[in-house]
Every structure is written in C-alpha cells, then in structure tokens.
Amino acid sequence: MATFTSNMCGIVGYVGRSQAAPILLDGLRRLEYRGYDSAGVAIVDGDHVEMRKCAGRIASLAKLISQKPAAGSYGISHTRWATHGKVNDENAHPHFDATGKIALVHNGVIENYQALKEQLIQNGDTNFRSDTDTEVLAHLIGSIYGQLEGKDSKARLVNATRAALKQVIGTYGIAVVHSDIPNFMVGARRGSPLVLGVGKDENFLASDVSAIVAHTRDAVYLNDFDLVALERDKFEISSIDGAVGQHAVSKVEFSAEDIKKGDYPHYMLKEICEQADTVRDAMRGRLTYEECTAKLGGLNMTPPELRDVARVVLTGCGTALHAGRVGEYLIERLANIPVEVEFASEYRHRNTPMTERTLVFAISQSGETADTLGALRESRRKGYRTLGICNNVASTIARESDGGVYMHAGPEIGVAATKSFTSQLVILTLIGLLLGRMRQLSTAEGKRMIDALEALPGQIEEVLKLSDQIKSIAKKYVDVSGMLFFGRQFNYPIALEGALKMKEITYLFAEGHPSAELKHGIIALVRPDLPSIFIAPDDAVLSKNLNNIEQVKARKGPIIAVTSGNGAKQLKDLAADIIEVPDVIDCLSPVLTVIPLQLLAYHLAVELGRDVDKPRNLAKSVTVE
Ligand code: M6R
C-alpha cells in the first residue's frame, strides 16, 4: 500500500515574458518558511516540461538548476513540508500526469486519494512514480483532459481541472500547466491559501503575497472554490462550479524591502528588535484619551452589542494560544467577563454547550492555521459571533470572521513567532479595556491603562538593550540538558511561551508551568544541569514566586530570573542570573517579560548552531490538521 503523503507547503506560479526560473526560485525562498523538506519547479520550454526537483532546501534546488538550467517563461514551483511519508526526490513536487504533459503543484491534502487512485488503476493508469496524493490529482486531471473533446485546449484544461476537483475530498491550493498550451496556467483553492498577483504583461500565483511582492503589489485573494485561468495579460476567475465571479484587486500593504533581513543575521532577531514599533502600530489610532478607552471599529459591533457580551472564548494554536492565555487574565481583570481559552484543535471537535451572548476570538498571525480556521468555522456554524485577531491582511481567517482586529505587525518570516505575540497581547489589552470601560472600569483606571500602554514602546527599547547580557547568559548554559520555565498569573502563560520558544529553536527539552505547581511533581526534575527560569516581576505575586525559587535553590537547581522593580534586590542571593526589565502595571508585564525569553532562546540557538529561522520539522503556517 502506498504511503499517504500529504503536504502543507508553498506554491508559486509565473506566466510572463521573463525567464521563469529565477522568479520561481526567489518566490520559493520567500515561502521557505512554509516548509523546507523538498522543492521543485516545472518550467515549460517549447513543447515540453523541464522538471527539476529534489529533497532538501531551496538552496539545493537552486544548485540543481544552476547545474542543469531550465529555460522558459512560464512555470510552477513548490516547497514542501511533509506530514506523513518520506522526504525524498520522488515525493517532491511538481508531479506529472500519465502523459507527462501536465504538471501540478499542490498545497493541502487529498483525503480520498486512495479511492481515486484505485479508480485510475482500474482504468489502466499504473504509471505512478511517487507515494503522493498530489500525483493522483495530476493523473486524474490528465485522464479527464484526455477524454474531453474540443479544439479549445485552454477550456479543456480548465474543465478537466474543474471536473477532477469536484471528485476531490480534502484541501488544495494548486497550480497546473500543460506543455501543449503555451503561456497558460490554471489555479484553484479550497482550504489552502492562494493569491493571484497581477503584473504588467505577467501574472503570478502564490500561497502568500510575500512570494510575489517584489514584482507586483496588486493582488487578488482567491476564495475557497475559486478557479483562476491566467495568461500573461489577462486572468479569469470562476467557481469550481463554473460561475464567473467578481474579484477586487487589493494593494499589498508591505513592500519587498519589508521582507528583507537587512543587517540582521536572522529574521527572528530582526523581528524581536522590531517590537517597539510593532507594539506602537498595534495601538496606533485605537486609543482615545477623551473617553479613556479603546476604539476598535473592525469588531463591527455596536456599543449595546459589546455591552451584552456575557462570555468570551479565545482560541488559537501555539504562540497565539499563549497570547489567548494572557488575554484570559487581562479581559477578566479589566472587563470582569468570564473568559475561556481553547486549543483550536480541541475546540472545533468538542461538543461545547452553547451559551448565549458568547463572543469568540480566533487568534492567528498567519490567518491560515487549519485548526484555528476549523475552530472559527465551527463556532460560526453554532451561531456565535466570531472575530479574528490576525496579522496577514485578507487571510482566510480574517475574511471568514464576522469582524476583527489586525495586528499591523508587518510580515513575520522567522518560524518562531515573536513580534506577533506582543502585538496580540496589546490587542487583547485593547479589547479588555474597551469591554471594561463599558462595564465597571473607571475613567481613572482607563487612563492608567492608556498611559501604561503608551509607555510600552520606550520600555521595549530598554529591554532590547539587554540583548548582550542575555547572550552572555546563554553562553553559560550551552551544555544544559533542558530548561524549566515558571511564572504566576499574567506571567504563567509567559512561562509556556518561553518554553515553546526554547524547544522550537534550540531543540532542548523545555516545559512551562505555574510556579506553584513545582511542589506537586515537577520539583523531582530539579538538578544542577536543568536551570529553572522564573518570570517574577515586582507584582502582587512576587513573594509567592520567591518561595518557589527558594524551593528550587534548596535542591541545587540553577535559577535565572526575569524580574523588575524591587525584585532584583530580593533575588540577589537566590538567582544565578538576573534579567531586569522596566516596571509596568502587572497586566502589561508579559509584553516586557517575554522579550528576554525570546532573546535567550535566540542566543542559545545560535550558540548551538541551530537553524534559527527554519528549525527542523517545523513550518511557519500550519495549513494541515
Ligand atoms: O499563524 P498562527 O498564529 O495561527 O500560528 C500558530 C502556531 O502555529 C504558531 O504560533 C507556532 O506555535 C509558532 N511557530 C510558535 O513560535
């Protein structure tokens, strides 16, 4: 039985007058954050397709192409993140149909590929080279294309793609070319993102605008069940069912410059260092001193509707979920509304009792995470008003939600989420402030929050100055077997986030826990080669944290403390290393305390020689379940 090989990847297509190979390679480099297990291109040269593909990164593909160039002015390309099945040359995309004339790249999962494959085999098609679901789709399109009549080969390819997709159960963002049909490409999406870039005498397809923004800032964000036929100078979008639709061309918010590393060695460091600006951008124009509250017009809710909210659900995955966990404390503190935080992957499959007047927020940097999108759809299906907190403008979650708040953090390329996290924290604070000021929060308290928010960018600059100190600390701990992270209240989720950053880019074992949980089991792990990092600012629970720190110290566990205010003095004899951040009101401290943890993970990963921006086995945008 063939191995099931699905993918969660990046695709780029080009039809124009320039050589396709450099454009496709450059686009793939921009999408490498989506997956980096294998890569490939199919470029049409005259009447045949030149395929180059291999396991490994885009650099390996570029080397292959430099050794064996592929000429031609239209083609498709792919960078893969494998979920099941081997990472090898055969499973790399593109894939051909049985005739070798149709080439296809795919981002998604064809769930019924086995049944489709058996049907093709029964009809005599046995020429499969890979284990992939994608190759089955290429064969299916080819088989239908062969059966269709008519001289208009473009219409035949469109109709064959349409007919094949109607048989597919699963998700896809695809690009298809046929070597007999010059300068023509078909794209379609369902469940996986796909954007059309509109250029001058050239058009593009990509999983994400960052792949094409160097060539055009005019984009059409395709919807699920859209199919696009593109040529150099025109495109036509219709639905999989055949209905022709209207689509607006949008201006991409950022430029090619914004997605360059500049002088930074890694995107992650660049993005950590951008946080004073991104936090400022997250609140820009959203605070009002007159009423001491926040203005969030994108929520699309009237004051009576906001006042009527009786329960809030925050959902997301990974770092976005951790932001939600801080949001739980924040919104309950500021607005006194019960908040639940749900793993998107669990929430979407759970039978949660319906409670009226519930407002659901789906938090996602990319706006494309499959589990979060699934949670959003399930929540809307059940009738809840569901809002998005997204960074990527026009992403699927942003478009499918009833309203929301954009982060305006700019492109985040490093696989480890950093600046999006602090933007999410600011936005959740604004939501808490808005809901709070409609309830019990006084004008004075509202003003205090606004003052504290406005001071944050300057304080972040101060924290960033600690980078060298944190680098020296990282060097001291380069031989440890792992790290434990502890915090209380607003900083318990920061312990979770610190541990996630540490494990994902250093590959060290790391866990985050509420400080008080130590004595309920975790303390058994404490030993000299396993440092404990306490996030213990000078807040209402500092003395409680100090008790837990004493317990670790008594068992010879090394301690690194992130603290503020009087904390440093009290920790002097307890912690081996003290990282001191500026003092801030307790509910905003996570915005400052998380940055040293991002930097600690970063510097340790560099010391360990890890691939910081593309950690092993990971991808930035997780578009499979
Ligand atoms: O794009 P999203 O915010 O929906 O992504 C969610 C997670 O996949 C993401 O935060 C992941 O955990 C990061 N790699 C963590 O650094």
XYZ file of C-alpha atoms and ligand atoms in Angstrom:
641
model
C 0.000 0.000 0.000
C 1.324 3.421 -0.894
C 2.300 5.714 1.916
C -0.038 8.621 2.437
C 1.933 11.736 1.685
C 0.165 14.988 2.238
C 1.730 18.391 2.340
C 1.500 21.835 3.803
C 3.635 23.868 1.589
C 4.225 26.902 -0.563
C 3.485 27.205 -4.265
C 4.470 29.829 -6.822
C 3.456 30.102 -10.479
C 4.572 32.552 -13.142
C 3.332 33.404 -16.648
C 5.119 36.295 -18.324
C 7.947 37.345 -20.588
C 10.918 36.919 -18.248
C 12.738 33.692 -17.528
C 10.559 31.849 -15.013
C 13.302 30.002 -13.091
C 14.808 32.941 -11.133
C 11.352 34.347 -10.368
C 10.105 30.994 -9.123
C 13.241 30.341 -7.067
C 13.070 33.786 -5.491
C 9.378 33.259 -4.692
C 10.125 29.861 -3.148
C 12.819 31.398 -0.951
C 10.178 33.784 0.397
C 7.872 30.839 1.068
C 10.506 28.573 2.561
C 9.085 29.367 5.991
C 6.047 27.294 4.954
C 8.107 24.135 4.602
C 11.590 23.089 3.643
C 11.660 19.326 3.169
C 11.945 19.347 -0.626
C 11.443 21.726 -3.532
C 10.899 21.705 -7.267
C 9.978 23.584 -10.419
C 8.314 22.656 -13.696
C 9.008 25.153 -16.460
C 7.579 24.815 -19.934
C 10.139 25.159 -22.672
C 8.603 24.984 -26.122
C 6.560 21.798 -26.200
C 7.988 20.019 -23.165
C 8.161 20.488 -19.419
C 11.546 20.846 -17.739
C 11.237 19.416 -14.247
C 13.858 19.933 -11.535
C 13.138 18.727 -8.020
C 14.967 17.310 -5.044
C 14.758 16.631 -1.334
C 16.305 19.406 0.730
C 16.057 23.146 0.778
C 15.635 25.755 -1.941
C 19.422 26.130 -1.973
C 19.711 22.502 -3.182
C 17.136 23.153 -5.895
C 18.956 26.340 -6.954
C 22.171 24.324 -7.220
C 20.420 21.702 -9.337
C 19.069 24.400 -11.651
C 22.462 26.067 -11.936
C 23.951 22.709 -12.985
C 21.083 21.934 -15.345
C 19.275 25.149 -16.286
C 15.548 25.154 -17.083
C 14.552 27.769 -19.632
C 11.040 29.053 -20.306
C 8.779 31.949 -19.420
C 6.033 30.134 -17.557
C 6.077 27.519 -14.873
C 5.112 26.343 -11.431
C 7.080 25.585 -8.274
C 6.739 24.188 -4.784
C 8.393 23.962 -1.382
C 7.161 21.091 0.756
C 6.535 20.383 4.409
C 5.758 16.672 4.684
C 3.243 15.479 7.227
C 3.360 11.747 6.516
C 5.572 9.776 4.196
C 9.142 10.053 3.167
C 11.026 13.158 2.285
C 12.670 12.144 -0.990
C 13.125 13.294 -4.583
C 10.175 11.270 -5.913
C 7.699 12.752 -3.454
C 8.896 16.307 -4.142
C 6.535 18.394 -6.274
C 5.720 19.116 -9.101
C 4.044 15.902 -10.236
C 3.147 14.854 -13.773
C 0.035 13.208 -15.150
C 0.373 9.901 -17.053
C 1.202 11.639 -20.344
C 3.986 13.717 -18.786
C 2.467 16.851 -20.310
C 0.518 18.153 -17.337
C 2.486 19.276 -14.273
C 0.895 20.197 -10.977
C 1.905 21.601 -7.576
C -0.333 21.268 -4.540
C -0.631 22.591 -1.030
C -3.135 20.581 1.010
C -4.375 17.035 1.488
C -6.425 14.893 -0.923
C -8.167 12.713 1.627
C -9.756 10.309 -0.872
C -6.647 9.886 -2.988
C -6.585 6.104 -2.481
C -10.065 5.646 -3.898
C -9.268 7.967 -6.809
C -6.027 6.108 -7.468
C -7.748 2.704 -7.497
C -10.276 4.043 -9.978
C -7.436 5.302 -12.217
C -5.588 1.972 -11.937
C -8.762 0.101 -12.890
C -8.891 2.268 -15.996
C -5.359 1.155 -16.885
C -3.314 4.019 -15.465
C -0.488 2.420 -13.493
C 2.297 4.853 -14.192
C 2.592 6.356 -10.681
C 6.077 7.388 -9.611
C 5.515 8.738 -6.106
C 3.557 7.941 -2.951
C 1.772 11.253 -3.028
C -1.872 12.198 -3.053
C -0.861 15.066 -5.350
C 0.294 12.820 -8.163
C -3.133 11.161 -8.133
C -4.739 14.550 -8.731
C -2.350 15.245 -11.621
C -3.267 11.875 -13.162
C -6.957 12.482 -12.642
C -6.813 15.853 -14.395
C -4.777 14.279 -17.203
C -7.213 11.405 -17.588
C -10.227 13.728 -17.794
C -8.364 16.082 -20.147
C -7.744 13.113 -22.460
C -11.433 12.249 -22.526
C -12.724 15.766 -23.198
C -13.458 16.812 -26.735
C -12.951 20.180 -28.380
C -10.269 22.267 -30.023
C -10.008 24.876 -27.291
C -7.267 23.302 -25.201
C -7.399 26.084 -22.593
C -11.073 25.413 -21.940
C -10.295 21.677 -21.833
C -7.637 22.143 -19.148
C -9.952 24.387 -17.127
C -12.806 21.912 -17.433
C -10.627 18.902 -16.680
C -9.272 20.613 -13.546
C -12.774 21.586 -12.513
C -14.135 18.067 -13.038
C -11.230 16.497 -11.154
C -11.586 18.864 -8.200
C -15.265 18.038 -7.944
C -14.205 14.464 -7.156
C -11.711 15.520 -4.502
C -12.391 15.334 -0.793
C -9.802 17.411 1.036
C -7.965 20.662 0.733
C -5.953 22.178 -2.047
C -4.213 25.198 -3.418
C -2.956 24.108 -6.834
C -1.260 25.385 -9.965
C -1.390 23.395 -13.205
C 0.362 23.779 -16.580
C 0.188 21.775 -19.808
C 3.136 21.702 -22.194
C 0.827 21.933 -25.247
C -0.839 25.131 -24.014
C 1.679 27.983 -24.102
C 1.628 30.744 -21.503
C -1.383 29.376 -19.710
C -1.912 28.211 -16.144
C -4.819 27.087 -14.001
C -5.012 27.638 -10.242
C -7.664 26.696 -7.696
C -8.130 26.666 -3.968
C -10.112 25.066 -1.251
C -8.895 25.288 2.324
C -5.329 26.304 1.366
C -4.460 29.912 0.604
C -3.850 31.103 -2.942
C -3.309 34.619 -4.192
C -3.141 35.933 -7.734
C -0.529 38.629 -8.391
C -1.490 40.961 -11.210
C 1.507 42.373 -13.072
C 2.155 44.214 -16.318
C 2.322 41.598 -19.040
C 2.879 38.976 -16.371
C 0.752 37.275 -13.746
C 1.590 35.184 -10.704
C 0.076 32.622 -8.375
C 1.358 32.100 -4.854
C 0.426 30.708 -1.464
C 1.331 34.048 0.069
C 1.880 37.535 -1.353
C 5.385 37.712 0.092
C 6.462 35.421 -2.783
C 5.438 37.934 -5.436
C 5.544 41.352 -3.799
C 8.938 42.075 -5.383
C 7.134 42.011 -8.764
C 3.696 43.421 -8.051
C 1.690 44.846 -5.176
C -1.654 44.250 -6.921
C -3.224 41.081 -5.622
C -6.481 39.166 -5.775
C -7.022 36.936 -2.750
C -8.852 33.886 -4.021
C -11.709 32.365 -2.060
C -12.420 28.710 -1.439
C -13.781 27.014 -4.585
C -12.314 29.701 -6.855
C -10.591 28.598 -10.027
C -8.424 31.002 -11.995
C -7.158 30.734 -15.557
C -4.230 33.051 -16.095
C -2.231 34.204 -19.046
C 0.375 36.958 -19.408
C -2.089 39.773 -19.927
C -5.365 38.544 -18.506
C -6.990 36.287 -15.975
C -10.456 34.922 -15.393
C -11.787 33.759 -12.060
C -14.728 31.414 -11.848
C -16.006 28.988 -9.264
C -15.311 25.265 -9.357
C -18.964 25.004 -10.408
C -18.336 27.257 -13.391
C -19.986 30.523 -12.334
C -17.904 33.583 -13.226
C -17.404 35.899 -10.253
C -16.210 39.415 -9.461
C -12.992 39.892 -7.511
C -11.397 43.064 -6.275
C -7.714 43.772 -6.822
C -6.172 44.825 -3.473
C -2.943 46.706 -2.767
C -0.459 44.687 -0.734
C 0.338 46.622 2.481
C 4.055 45.906 2.560
C 6.910 46.093 0.100
C 9.740 43.775 -0.881
C 12.010 45.822 1.435
C 9.905 44.826 4.441
C 10.685 41.173 3.904
C 14.443 41.580 3.769
C 16.684 40.687 6.699
C 18.663 43.909 6.393
C 21.778 43.792 8.560
C 20.367 41.204 10.917
C 21.815 37.684 10.851
C 18.350 36.167 11.243
C 14.743 37.178 10.680
C 13.961 36.149 14.232
C 16.369 38.712 15.681
C 15.079 41.381 13.297
C 11.520 40.650 14.355
C 12.389 40.656 18.071
C 14.037 44.046 17.601
C 11.027 45.461 15.730
C 8.741 45.080 18.726
C 8.836 48.685 19.939
C 7.441 49.680 16.528
C 5.034 46.791 16.098
C 3.547 47.330 19.552
C 3.128 51.009 18.659
C 1.455 50.014 15.386
C -0.902 47.613 17.159
C -2.363 50.505 19.182
C -1.976 53.325 16.666
C -5.265 55.241 16.315
C -7.014 52.825 18.650
C -6.811 54.745 21.943
C -8.958 57.670 22.974
C -7.956 59.894 25.872
C -11.292 61.698 25.935
C -13.174 58.561 26.876
C -10.178 56.673 28.287
C -10.959 53.616 26.232
C -10.068 51.806 23.015
C -11.678 52.210 19.582
C -11.927 49.001 17.588
C -14.222 49.679 14.657
C -13.221 46.442 12.925
C -15.113 44.431 15.514
C -18.269 45.508 13.667
C -20.199 45.623 16.939
C -22.367 48.371 18.331
C -21.926 49.538 21.949
C -25.118 47.731 23.046
C -23.852 44.520 21.435
C -20.500 44.870 23.182
C -22.217 45.615 26.472
C -24.307 42.483 26.038
C -21.316 40.091 25.851
C -21.508 37.670 28.772
C -18.675 35.269 27.943
C -15.560 35.342 25.801
C -13.792 32.386 24.187
C -10.216 32.835 22.941
C -8.890 30.189 20.594
C -5.704 29.623 18.607
C -2.623 27.401 18.444
C 0.935 27.600 19.744
C 2.087 31.113 20.464
C -1.287 32.592 19.522
C -2.909 30.341 22.116
C -0.415 31.570 24.721
C -1.431 35.127 23.880
C -5.000 33.994 24.477
C -3.976 32.652 27.889
C -2.652 36.090 28.844
C -5.867 37.521 27.334
C -7.905 35.421 29.744
C -6.281 37.120 32.731
C -6.426 40.517 31.043
C -10.069 40.527 29.990
C -11.224 39.069 33.284
C -9.221 41.732 35.141
C -10.268 44.682 33.001
C -13.807 43.744 31.975
C -14.872 41.238 34.596
C -16.261 38.908 31.918
C -15.662 35.142 32.159
C -13.101 34.035 29.580
C -12.236 30.561 28.356
C -9.150 29.693 26.355
C -9.400 26.763 23.996
C -6.862 24.928 21.862
C -8.368 25.469 18.421
C -7.761 21.816 17.559
C -9.783 20.670 20.576
C -12.469 23.312 20.474
C -13.500 22.522 16.931
C -14.207 18.872 17.711
C -15.745 19.339 21.128
C -19.363 19.389 21.980
C -19.238 22.618 23.960
C -22.564 23.596 25.483
C -23.982 26.618 23.659
C -24.121 29.628 25.889
C -25.817 32.765 24.734
C -24.076 36.123 24.330
C -20.694 34.473 23.779
C -18.066 36.254 21.736
C -15.360 34.082 20.166
C -11.936 35.323 19.040
C -9.753 33.264 16.688
C -6.159 34.428 17.175
C -3.714 33.727 14.353
C -0.676 35.525 12.987
C -0.925 33.875 9.580
C -4.704 33.770 9.485
C -4.341 30.419 7.708
C -3.766 27.894 10.503
C -6.035 24.955 9.684
C -7.016 24.171 13.268
C -7.842 27.794 14.074
C -9.789 28.141 10.839
C -11.673 24.959 11.711
C -12.496 26.363 15.163
C -13.693 29.619 13.600
C -15.956 27.796 11.154
C -17.365 25.536 13.848
C -18.008 28.473 16.118
C -19.810 30.392 13.372
C -21.786 27.292 12.420
C -23.044 27.187 16.001
C -24.143 30.771 15.731
C -21.512 32.520 17.805
C -20.252 35.872 16.682
C -16.639 35.037 15.817
C -13.928 37.626 15.368
C -10.356 37.351 14.158
C -7.115 38.736 15.552
C -4.812 38.323 12.561
C -1.648 39.774 11.133
C -1.980 38.728 7.498
C -4.411 41.062 5.821
C -7.030 39.267 3.736
C -6.029 35.878 5.143
C -8.741 33.242 5.254
C -9.459 33.706 8.966
C -9.626 37.487 8.529
C -12.055 37.103 5.657
C -14.266 34.451 7.188
C -14.709 36.096 10.570
C -17.519 38.486 11.463
C -15.012 41.235 12.123
C -11.761 41.603 13.987
C -8.593 43.478 14.698
C -5.494 43.454 12.527
C -2.105 43.351 14.231
C -0.300 45.518 11.648
C 2.987 43.878 12.699
C 4.319 43.530 9.144
C 5.486 40.211 7.695
C 6.779 37.739 10.268
C 9.154 35.368 8.493
C 11.028 33.605 11.309
C 9.235 30.356 12.108
C 9.323 31.235 15.804
C 6.580 33.784 16.439
C 7.866 36.843 18.310
C 6.545 40.244 17.311
C 3.099 38.832 16.506
C 2.864 37.658 20.124
C 3.418 41.086 21.671
C 1.004 42.609 19.135
C -1.606 40.039 20.136
C -1.071 40.960 23.797
C -1.625 44.637 23.044
C -4.773 43.924 21.051
C -6.189 41.712 23.793
C -5.478 44.542 26.233
C -7.384 46.942 23.977
C -10.304 44.515 23.850
C -10.245 44.214 27.658
C -10.094 47.978 28.004
C -12.984 48.523 25.601
C -15.200 45.911 27.254
C -14.106 47.083 30.712
C -14.902 50.738 30.086
C -18.425 49.694 29.112
C -18.741 47.999 32.456
C -17.074 48.643 35.795
C -13.684 50.090 34.800
C -13.396 53.711 35.932
C -12.132 56.633 33.868
C -9.074 56.834 36.109
C -8.302 53.150 35.589
C -8.852 53.533 31.858
C -6.437 56.459 31.776
C -3.883 54.494 33.784
C -4.077 51.680 31.225
C -3.659 54.062 28.298
C -0.658 55.740 29.940
C 0.908 52.360 30.575
C 0.233 51.196 27.007
C 1.777 54.322 25.550
C 4.905 53.879 27.666
C 5.425 50.333 26.364
C 7.400 51.048 23.158
C 10.020 53.048 25.113
C 10.233 50.282 27.708
C 10.646 47.663 24.989
C 13.634 49.644 23.701
C 15.117 49.344 27.194
C 14.571 45.584 27.256
C 16.197 45.176 23.850
C 19.340 46.797 25.234
C 19.710 43.686 27.430
C 20.482 41.526 24.414
C 24.239 41.355 25.110
C 23.691 40.456 28.752
C 21.271 37.724 27.695
C 23.770 36.461 25.132
C 26.378 36.004 27.901
C 23.824 34.143 29.985
C 23.032 31.894 27.009
C 26.726 31.060 26.624
C 26.839 29.886 30.246
C 24.015 27.428 29.714
C 25.026 25.949 26.403
C 25.575 22.470 27.901
C 22.344 22.134 29.853
C 20.029 19.203 29.242
C 16.916 21.369 29.192
C 15.140 24.219 30.924
C 12.112 24.698 33.130
C 10.052 27.890 32.994
C 7.841 29.140 35.795
C 5.540 32.099 36.297
C 2.356 33.095 38.064
C -0.792 34.920 36.985
C -0.147 37.111 33.925
C 3.280 35.530 33.588
C 2.241 31.898 33.768
C 1.467 31.967 30.003
C 4.867 33.633 29.518
C 6.446 30.541 31.089
C 4.613 28.483 28.460
C 5.722 30.802 25.694
C 9.335 30.918 26.925
C 9.437 27.112 26.926
C 7.908 26.922 23.443
C 10.475 29.353 22.031
C 13.274 27.411 23.711
C 12.248 23.987 22.448
C 11.341 25.006 18.939
C 14.614 26.699 18.052
C 17.208 25.097 20.379
C 15.649 21.573 20.379
C 16.297 21.452 24.122
C 13.698 19.885 26.344
C 11.703 22.719 27.933
C 8.477 22.963 29.900
C 6.478 25.844 31.318
C 4.368 25.626 34.478
C 2.650 27.812 37.045
C 5.326 28.352 39.726
C 3.231 26.805 42.467
C 2.889 23.537 40.552
C 6.566 22.831 41.233
C 5.889 21.132 44.520
C 3.179 18.954 43.002
C 5.627 16.907 40.967
C 7.891 18.978 38.752
C 10.411 19.561 41.527
C 11.511 15.943 41.063
C 13.172 17.093 37.838
C 15.281 19.788 39.506
C 19.010 19.120 39.224
C 22.213 21.107 38.578
C 22.136 20.753 34.790
C 18.491 21.813 34.421
C 18.092 25.545 35.027
C 14.767 26.993 36.109
C 13.741 30.304 34.641
C 11.385 32.257 36.829
C 9.392 35.107 35.393
C 8.946 37.003 38.593
C 8.372 40.731 38.136
C 7.658 43.013 41.067
C 3.920 42.346 41.153
C 1.290 41.109 43.583
C 2.665 37.548 43.465
C 6.403 38.260 43.729
C 6.612 36.986 47.305
C 4.901 33.740 46.271
C 7.345 33.321 43.401
C 10.232 33.905 45.818
C 9.018 30.951 47.902
C 9.140 28.697 44.844
C 12.551 29.993 43.876
C 13.817 29.110 47.362
C 12.483 25.578 46.893
C 14.479 25.142 43.679
C 17.568 26.754 45.138
C 17.448 24.356 48.117
C 17.660 21.477 45.643
C 20.646 22.911 43.772
C 18.729 23.923 40.696
C 20.323 26.885 38.890
C 17.968 29.863 38.641
C 17.629 32.558 36.017
C 15.156 35.256 36.990
C 13.349 37.803 34.848
C 12.234 40.492 37.228
C 11.549 44.211 37.717
C 11.381 46.911 40.405
C 12.367 45.593 43.842
C 12.576 42.046 42.522
C 16.266 42.301 41.627
C 17.216 43.148 45.211
C 15.186 40.288 46.630
C 16.582 37.811 44.134
C 20.206 38.809 44.596
C 21.181 35.784 46.704
C 18.827 33.353 45.022
C 19.287 33.620 41.282
C 22.487 32.891 39.383
C 21.405 35.348 36.704
C 19.004 38.241 36.935
C 17.470 39.945 33.920
C 15.808 43.178 34.935
C 13.038 44.700 32.822
C 11.313 48.063 33.464
C 8.452 48.223 35.922
C 4.962 48.281 34.450
C 1.451 47.600 35.709
C 1.088 43.882 36.277
C -1.330 43.104 33.448
C 1.088 44.551 30.870
C 4.242 42.957 32.243
C 4.056 39.983 29.803
C 4.805 42.357 26.915
C 8.158 43.107 28.546
C 8.992 39.805 30.251
C 8.577 37.710 27.109
C 11.285 39.597 25.195
C 14.232 38.352 27.333
C 12.909 34.818 26.827
C 12.777 35.305 23.056
C 16.346 36.606 23.181
C 17.541 33.805 25.462
C 16.147 31.161 23.099
C 17.608 33.021 20.131
C 21.136 33.405 21.528
C 21.225 29.840 22.830
C 20.074 28.509 19.453
C 22.821 30.495 17.718
C 25.395 29.166 20.213
C 24.194 25.640 19.495
C 24.466 26.228 15.756
C 20.751 25.721 15.105
C 18.946 26.938 12.018
C 17.131 29.686 13.897
C 14.725 30.861 11.209
C 13.915 27.391 9.922
C 14.013 24.994 12.845
C 13.831 21.320 11.996
C 10.477 19.673 11.325
C 8.544 22.945 11.584
C 6.786 25.335 9.254
C 5.500 28.840 9.817
C 1.999 28.417 8.577
C 0.368 25.141 9.573
C -2.331 24.593 6.991
C -2.938 20.920 7.778
C -4.783 19.469 10.746
O -0.186 31.684 12.324
P -0.674 31.278 13.671
O -0.536 32.357 14.682
O -2.069 30.720 13.634
O 0.284 30.092 14.107
C 0.016 29.341 15.248
C 1.189 28.460 15.619
O 1.442 27.528 14.605
C 2.454 29.281 15.870
O 2.263 30.244 16.848
C 3.617 28.371 16.300
O 3.346 27.812 17.541
C 4.910 29.173 16.307
N 5.895 28.528 15.493
C 5.485 29.352 17.648
O 6.647 30.111 17.623
